[in-house]
PDB file of C-alpha atoms in Angstrom:
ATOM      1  CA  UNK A 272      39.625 -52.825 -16.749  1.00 73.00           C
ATOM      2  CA  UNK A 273      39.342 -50.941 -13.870  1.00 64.00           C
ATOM      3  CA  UNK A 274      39.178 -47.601 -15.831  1.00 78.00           C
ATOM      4  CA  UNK A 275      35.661 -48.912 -17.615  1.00 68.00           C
ATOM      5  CA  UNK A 276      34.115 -49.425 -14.089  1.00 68.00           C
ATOM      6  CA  UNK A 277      35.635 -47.648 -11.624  1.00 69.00           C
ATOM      7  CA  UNK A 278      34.320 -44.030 -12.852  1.00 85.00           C
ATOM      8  CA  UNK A 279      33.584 -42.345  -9.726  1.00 84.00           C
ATOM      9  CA  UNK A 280      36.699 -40.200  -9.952  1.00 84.00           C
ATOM     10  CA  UNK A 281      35.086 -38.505 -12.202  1.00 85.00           C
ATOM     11  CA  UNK A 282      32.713 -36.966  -9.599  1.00 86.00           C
ATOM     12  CA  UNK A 283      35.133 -34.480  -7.781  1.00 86.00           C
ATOM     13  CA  UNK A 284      33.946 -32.102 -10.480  1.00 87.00           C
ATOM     14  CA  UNK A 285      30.203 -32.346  -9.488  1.00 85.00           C
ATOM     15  CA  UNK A 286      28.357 -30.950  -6.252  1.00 84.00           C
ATOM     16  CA  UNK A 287      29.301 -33.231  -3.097  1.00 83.00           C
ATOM     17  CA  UNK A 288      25.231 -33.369  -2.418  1.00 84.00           C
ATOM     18  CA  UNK A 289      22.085 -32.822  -4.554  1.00 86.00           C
ATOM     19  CA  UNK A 290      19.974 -33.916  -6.877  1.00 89.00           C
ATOM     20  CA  UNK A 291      22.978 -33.094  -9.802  1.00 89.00           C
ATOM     21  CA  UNK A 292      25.022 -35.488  -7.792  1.00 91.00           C
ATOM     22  CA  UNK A 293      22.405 -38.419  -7.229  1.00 92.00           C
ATOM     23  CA  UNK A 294      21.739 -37.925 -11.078  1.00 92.00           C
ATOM     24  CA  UNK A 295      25.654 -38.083 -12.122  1.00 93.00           C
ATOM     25  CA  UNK A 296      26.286 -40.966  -9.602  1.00 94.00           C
ATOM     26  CA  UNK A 297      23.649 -42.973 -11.614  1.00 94.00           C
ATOM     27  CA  UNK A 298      25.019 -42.136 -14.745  1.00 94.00           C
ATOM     28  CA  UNK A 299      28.133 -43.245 -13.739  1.00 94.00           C
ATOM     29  CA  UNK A 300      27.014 -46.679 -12.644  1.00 94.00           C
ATOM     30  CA  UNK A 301      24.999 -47.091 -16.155  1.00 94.00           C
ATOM     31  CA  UNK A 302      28.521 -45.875 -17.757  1.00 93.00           C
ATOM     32  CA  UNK A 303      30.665 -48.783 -15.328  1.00 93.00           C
ATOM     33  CA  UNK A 304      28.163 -51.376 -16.738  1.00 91.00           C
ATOM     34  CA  UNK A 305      28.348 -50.566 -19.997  1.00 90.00           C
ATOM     35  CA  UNK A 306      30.425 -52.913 -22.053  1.00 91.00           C
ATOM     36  CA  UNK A 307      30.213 -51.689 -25.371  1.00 94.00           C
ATOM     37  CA  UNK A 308      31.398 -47.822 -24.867  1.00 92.00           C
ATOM     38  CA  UNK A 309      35.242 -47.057 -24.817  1.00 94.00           C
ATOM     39  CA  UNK A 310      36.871 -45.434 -21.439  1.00 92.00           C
ATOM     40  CA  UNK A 311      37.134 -42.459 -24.023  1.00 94.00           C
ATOM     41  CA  UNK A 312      33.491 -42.721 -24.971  1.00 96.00           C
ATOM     42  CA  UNK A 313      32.602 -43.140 -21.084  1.00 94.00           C
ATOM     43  CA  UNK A 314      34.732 -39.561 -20.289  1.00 93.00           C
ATOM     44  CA  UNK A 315      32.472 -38.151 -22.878  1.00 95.00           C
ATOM     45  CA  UNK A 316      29.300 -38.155 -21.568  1.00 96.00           C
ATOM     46  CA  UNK A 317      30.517 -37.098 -17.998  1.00 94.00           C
ATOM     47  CA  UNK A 318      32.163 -34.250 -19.749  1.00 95.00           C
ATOM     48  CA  UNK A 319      29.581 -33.451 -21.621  1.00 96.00           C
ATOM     49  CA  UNK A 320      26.790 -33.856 -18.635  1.00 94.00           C
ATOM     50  CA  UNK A 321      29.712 -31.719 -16.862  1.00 94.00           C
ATOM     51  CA  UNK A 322      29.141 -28.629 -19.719  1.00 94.00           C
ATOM     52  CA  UNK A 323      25.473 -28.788 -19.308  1.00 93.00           C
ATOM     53  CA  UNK A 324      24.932 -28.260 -15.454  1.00 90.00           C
ATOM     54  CA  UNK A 325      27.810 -26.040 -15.538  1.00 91.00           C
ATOM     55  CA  UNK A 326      25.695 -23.990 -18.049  1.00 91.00           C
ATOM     56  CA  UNK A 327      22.244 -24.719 -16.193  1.00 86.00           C
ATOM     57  CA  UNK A 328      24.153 -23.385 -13.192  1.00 85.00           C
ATOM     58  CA  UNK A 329      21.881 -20.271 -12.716  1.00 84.00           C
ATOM     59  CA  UNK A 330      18.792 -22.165 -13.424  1.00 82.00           C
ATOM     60  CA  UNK A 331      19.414 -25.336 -10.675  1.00 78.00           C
ATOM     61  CA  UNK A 332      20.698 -22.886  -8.360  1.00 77.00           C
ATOM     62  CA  UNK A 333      17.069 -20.839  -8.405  1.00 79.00           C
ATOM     63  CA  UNK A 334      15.527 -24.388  -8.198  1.00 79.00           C
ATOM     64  CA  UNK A 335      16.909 -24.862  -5.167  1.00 75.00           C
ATOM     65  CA  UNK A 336      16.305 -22.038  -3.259  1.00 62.00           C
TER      66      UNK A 336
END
């Protein structure tokens, strides 16, 4: 059980501030309510949200300044 809601582990990976980390800390709380995905499926989409800042890097990173 407390794998499915308790998915805020999965945040280490992620910028400690930001808008990245506002948007990935409401992702995970629509993933912890989420009854019908698998603690596999859930790991999924934070890996895959993981890939896609990592390769918007350069982009967010000229946002911000």
């Amino acid at each position: 059980f407390h794998e499915h809601v308790f998915l805020e582990r999965h945040l280490t990976e992620f910028p400690s501030s930001g808008p990245v980390r506002h948007f990935m800390q409401l992702v995970v709380t629509g993933l912890s309510k989420n009854p019908y995905l698998t603690v596999a499926q859930k790991r999924e989409h934070i890996a895959w949200f993981r890939e896609y800042f990592e390769k918007k890097r350069s982009i967010l990173e000229r946002a911000e300044s």
